[in-house]
Coordinates of C-alpha atoms in Angstrom, one line a residue:
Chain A
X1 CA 27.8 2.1 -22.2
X2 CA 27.7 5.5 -24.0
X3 CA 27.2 3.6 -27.1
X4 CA 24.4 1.6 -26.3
X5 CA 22.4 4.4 -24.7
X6 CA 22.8 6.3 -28.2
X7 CA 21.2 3.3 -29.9
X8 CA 18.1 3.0 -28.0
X9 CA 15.2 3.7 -29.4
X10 CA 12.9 6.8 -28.9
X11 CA 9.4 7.0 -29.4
X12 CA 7.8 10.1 -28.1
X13 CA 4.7 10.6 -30.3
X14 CA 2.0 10.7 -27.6
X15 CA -1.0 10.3 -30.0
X16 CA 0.9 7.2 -31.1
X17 CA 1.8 5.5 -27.5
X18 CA -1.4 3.0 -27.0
X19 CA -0.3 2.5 -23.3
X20 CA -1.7 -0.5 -21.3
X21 CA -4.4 -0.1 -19.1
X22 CA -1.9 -0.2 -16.0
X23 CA -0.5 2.4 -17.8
X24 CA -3.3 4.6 -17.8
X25 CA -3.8 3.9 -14.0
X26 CA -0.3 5.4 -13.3
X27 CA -0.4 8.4 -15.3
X28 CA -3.9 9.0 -13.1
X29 CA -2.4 8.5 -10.6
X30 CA 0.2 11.5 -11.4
X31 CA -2.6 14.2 -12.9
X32 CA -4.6 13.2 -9.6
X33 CA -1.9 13.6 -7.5
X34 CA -0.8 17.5 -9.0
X35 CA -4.7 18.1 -9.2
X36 CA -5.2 17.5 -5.8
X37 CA -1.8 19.3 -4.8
X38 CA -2.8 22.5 -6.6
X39 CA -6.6 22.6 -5.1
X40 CA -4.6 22.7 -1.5
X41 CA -5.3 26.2 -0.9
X42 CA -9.3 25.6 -1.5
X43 CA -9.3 22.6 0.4
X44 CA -7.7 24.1 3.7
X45 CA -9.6 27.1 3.8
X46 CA -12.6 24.8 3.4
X47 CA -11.2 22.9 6.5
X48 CA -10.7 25.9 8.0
X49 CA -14.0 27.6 7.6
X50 CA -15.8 24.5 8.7
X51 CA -14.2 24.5 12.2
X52 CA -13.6 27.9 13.3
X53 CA -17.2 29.0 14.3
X54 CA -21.1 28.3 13.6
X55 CA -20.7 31.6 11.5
X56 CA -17.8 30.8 9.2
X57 CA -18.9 26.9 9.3
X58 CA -22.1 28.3 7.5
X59 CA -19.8 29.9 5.0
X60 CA -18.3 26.9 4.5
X61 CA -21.9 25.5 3.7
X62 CA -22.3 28.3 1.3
X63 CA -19.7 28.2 -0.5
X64 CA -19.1 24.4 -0.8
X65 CA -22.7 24.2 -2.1
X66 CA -21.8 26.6 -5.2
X67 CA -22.2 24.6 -8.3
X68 CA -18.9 25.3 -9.6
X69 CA -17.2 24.3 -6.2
X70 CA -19.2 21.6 -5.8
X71 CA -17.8 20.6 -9.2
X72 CA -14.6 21.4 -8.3
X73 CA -15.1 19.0 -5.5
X74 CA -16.3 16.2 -7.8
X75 CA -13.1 16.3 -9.8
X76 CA -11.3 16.2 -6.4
X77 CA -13.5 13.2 -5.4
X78 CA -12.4 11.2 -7.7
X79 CA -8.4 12.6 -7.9
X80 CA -8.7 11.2 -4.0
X81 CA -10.2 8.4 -4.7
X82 CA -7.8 7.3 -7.5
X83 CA -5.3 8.4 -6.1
X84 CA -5.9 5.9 -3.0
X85 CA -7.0 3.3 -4.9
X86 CA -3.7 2.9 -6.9
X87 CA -1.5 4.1 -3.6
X88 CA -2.7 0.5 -2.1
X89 CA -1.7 -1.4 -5.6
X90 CA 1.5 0.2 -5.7
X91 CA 2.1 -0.5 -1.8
X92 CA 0.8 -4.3 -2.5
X93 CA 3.2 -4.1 -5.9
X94 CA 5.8 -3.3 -3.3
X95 CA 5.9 -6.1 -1.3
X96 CA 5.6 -8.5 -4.4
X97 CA 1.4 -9.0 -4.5
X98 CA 0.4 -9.3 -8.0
X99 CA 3.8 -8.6 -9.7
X100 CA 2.8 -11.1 -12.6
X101 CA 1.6 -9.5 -15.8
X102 CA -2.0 -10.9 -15.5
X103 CA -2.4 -9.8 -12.1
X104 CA -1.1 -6.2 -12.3
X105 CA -3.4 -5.7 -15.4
X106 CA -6.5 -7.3 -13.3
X107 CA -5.1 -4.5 -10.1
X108 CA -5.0 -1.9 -12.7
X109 CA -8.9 -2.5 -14.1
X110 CA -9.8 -2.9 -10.0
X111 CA -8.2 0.8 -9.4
X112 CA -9.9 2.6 -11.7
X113 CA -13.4 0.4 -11.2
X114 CA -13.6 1.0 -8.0
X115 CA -12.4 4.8 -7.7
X116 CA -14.9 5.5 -10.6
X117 CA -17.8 3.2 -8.7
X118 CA -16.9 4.9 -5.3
X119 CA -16.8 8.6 -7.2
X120 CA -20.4 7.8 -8.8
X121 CA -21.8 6.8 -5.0
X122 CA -20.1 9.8 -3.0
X123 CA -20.6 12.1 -6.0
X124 CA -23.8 11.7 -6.3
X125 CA -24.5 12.7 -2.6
X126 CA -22.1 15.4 -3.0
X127 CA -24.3 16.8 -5.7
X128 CA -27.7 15.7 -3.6
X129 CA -28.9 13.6 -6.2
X130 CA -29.1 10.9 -3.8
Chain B
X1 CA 32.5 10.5 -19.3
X2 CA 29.3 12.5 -19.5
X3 CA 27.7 11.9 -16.1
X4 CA 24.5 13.5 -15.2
X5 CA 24.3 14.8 -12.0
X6 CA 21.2 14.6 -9.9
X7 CA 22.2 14.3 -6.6
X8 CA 22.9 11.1 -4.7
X9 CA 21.7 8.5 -1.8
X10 CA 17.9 10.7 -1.1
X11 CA 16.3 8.2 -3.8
X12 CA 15.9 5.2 -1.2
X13 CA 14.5 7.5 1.8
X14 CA 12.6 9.3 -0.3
X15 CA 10.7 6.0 -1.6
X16 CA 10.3 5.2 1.7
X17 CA 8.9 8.4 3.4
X18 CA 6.4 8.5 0.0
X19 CA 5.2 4.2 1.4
X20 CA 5.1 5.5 5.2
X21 CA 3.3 9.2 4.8
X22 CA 0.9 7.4 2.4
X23 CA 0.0 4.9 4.5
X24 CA -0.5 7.2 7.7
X25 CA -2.7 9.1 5.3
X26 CA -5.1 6.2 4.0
X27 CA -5.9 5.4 7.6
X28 CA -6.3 9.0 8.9
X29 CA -8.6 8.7 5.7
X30 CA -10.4 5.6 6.5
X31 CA -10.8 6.7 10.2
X32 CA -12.5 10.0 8.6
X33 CA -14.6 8.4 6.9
X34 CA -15.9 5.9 9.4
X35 CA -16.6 9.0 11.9
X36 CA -19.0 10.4 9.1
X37 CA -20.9 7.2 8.1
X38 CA -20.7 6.7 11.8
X39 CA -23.5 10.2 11.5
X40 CA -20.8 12.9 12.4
X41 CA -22.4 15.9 11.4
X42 CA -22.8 19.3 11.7
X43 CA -20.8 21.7 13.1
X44 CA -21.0 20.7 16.4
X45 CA -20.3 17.2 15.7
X46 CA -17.7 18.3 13.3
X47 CA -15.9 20.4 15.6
X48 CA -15.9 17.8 18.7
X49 CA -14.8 15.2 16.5
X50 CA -11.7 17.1 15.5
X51 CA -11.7 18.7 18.9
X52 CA -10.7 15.2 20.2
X53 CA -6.7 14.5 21.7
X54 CA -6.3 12.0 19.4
X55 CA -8.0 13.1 16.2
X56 CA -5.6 16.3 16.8
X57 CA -2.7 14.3 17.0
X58 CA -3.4 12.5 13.9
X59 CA -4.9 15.1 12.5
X60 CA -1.5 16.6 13.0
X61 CA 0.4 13.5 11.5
X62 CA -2.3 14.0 8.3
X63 CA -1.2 17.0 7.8
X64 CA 2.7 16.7 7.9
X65 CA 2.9 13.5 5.9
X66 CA 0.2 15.2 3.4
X67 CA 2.7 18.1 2.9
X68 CA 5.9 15.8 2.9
X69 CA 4.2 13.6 0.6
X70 CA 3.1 16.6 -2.0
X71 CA 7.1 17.6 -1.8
X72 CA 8.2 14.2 -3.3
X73 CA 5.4 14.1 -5.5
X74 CA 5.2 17.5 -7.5
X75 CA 9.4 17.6 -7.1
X76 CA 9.7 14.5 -9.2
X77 CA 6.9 15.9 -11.4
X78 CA 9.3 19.0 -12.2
X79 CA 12.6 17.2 -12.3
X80 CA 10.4 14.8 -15.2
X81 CA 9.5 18.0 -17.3
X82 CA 11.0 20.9 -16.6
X83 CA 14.3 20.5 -17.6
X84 CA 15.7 24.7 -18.2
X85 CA 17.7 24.8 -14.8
X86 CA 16.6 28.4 -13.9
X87 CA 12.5 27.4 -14.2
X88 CA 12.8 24.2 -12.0
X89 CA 15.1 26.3 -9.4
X90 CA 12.0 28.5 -9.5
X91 CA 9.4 25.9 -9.4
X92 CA 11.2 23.3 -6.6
X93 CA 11.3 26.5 -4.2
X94 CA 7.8 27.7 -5.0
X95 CA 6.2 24.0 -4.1
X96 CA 8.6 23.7 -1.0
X97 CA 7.3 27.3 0.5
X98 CA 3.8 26.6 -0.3
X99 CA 3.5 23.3 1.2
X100 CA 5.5 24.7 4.4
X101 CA 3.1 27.6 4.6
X102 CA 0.3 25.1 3.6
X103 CA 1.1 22.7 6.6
X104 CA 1.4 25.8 9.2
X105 CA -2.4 27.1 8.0
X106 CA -3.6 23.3 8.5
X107 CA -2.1 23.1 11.8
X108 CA -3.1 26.2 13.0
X109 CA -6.5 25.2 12.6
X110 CA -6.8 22.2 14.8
X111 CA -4.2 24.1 17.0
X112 CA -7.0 26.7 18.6
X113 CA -9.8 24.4 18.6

């Protein structure tokens, strides 16, 4: 076994790797998922100030609609939304829905469709376009 | 024979803690969101929503699996790229005390409402 494992190819250059699209979805998945992870801190004060009192919930209001939070927020948006999307393929993956190669690539385009769509609607209200 | 060790047997629970704390979290999610396009708003709203027994408890469950489910996550994240013993030492106890202190700030909140 030793011997085998010496033999195998490696192919590390990452401006070289074309990755399929359900690729993509899965290495999304992980930037979302540290992205998300290392906003925490923002997030939970956020939670905090919104439900302590009318005071600090007005604070939250404040600072929430600062532009850079707000895209801050956006980024987070869509690391959520991502993040869910591709959670329920890999839980449907899991029990065997879609395991064939033309199905997971058709799962993968749905993931990042409809976290991008979903972003575009709830972003847009974030940033009171609409 | 040059084994690598990495531990044993926390591979399989660990799969399926990640399956169960995700799941508890996509509902907690979708219940979230429902109560807002439902027209929750405000703080007044806001509060009594999350004031709620219930929304409390699973409030509570959010934030435990949220903070279980980071550990997995970012831990599996280091042991892929960080591969100087020392650093990886540094950065598995870093993530573990700030999700801990994370999850006791989170609970706190709901806790005096």
């Amino acid at each position: 076994m030793p011997d085998l494992a010496k033999q195998r190819p490696k192919f590390l250059n990452l401006f070289a790797i074309r990755l399929p699209l359900a690729g993509y979805a899965s290495i999304f998945h992980r930037v979302s998922g540290i992205g998300l992870f290392l906003m925490l801190p923002l997030l939970i004060w956020l939670f905090d100030k919104s439900l302590s009192t009318p005071e600090s919930y007005a604070q939250f209001q404040a600072v929430a609609g600062h532009w850079l939070i707000k895209l801050i927020l956006l980024g987070l948006l869509w690391s959520f939304l991502h993040h869910f999307c591709m959670g329920i393929r890999i839980l449907l993956l899991d029990i065997h829905v879609g395991i064939d190669k033309v199905s997971a690539h058709k799962s993968s385009v749905a993931v990042m469709a409809v976290s991008l769509l979903l972003t575009a609607i709830l972003g847009a209200k974030l940033l009171g376009i609409a | 024979m040059n084994r690598i060790v990495t531990g044993a047997h926390y591979g399989l629970k660990d799969w399926l803690v990640q399956r169960i704390t995700a799941i508890v979290m996509a509902l907690y999610s979708l219940f979230i969101g429902a109560a807002l396009l439902a027209g929750v708003s405000g703080y007044d709203g806001w509060r009594a929503l999350m004031a709620q027994g219930f929304v409390r408890f699973f409030t509570f469950l959010f934030i435990v699996s949220l903070c279980w489910h980071a550990w997995i996550g970012v831990r599996d994240i280091w042991m892929d790229y960080v591969k100087p013993a020392g650093i990886r030492l540094a950065l598995h106890s870093l993530t573990a005390v700030a999700l801990v202190g994370y999850a006791g700030w989170a609970i706190q909140v709901i806790w005096r409402l």
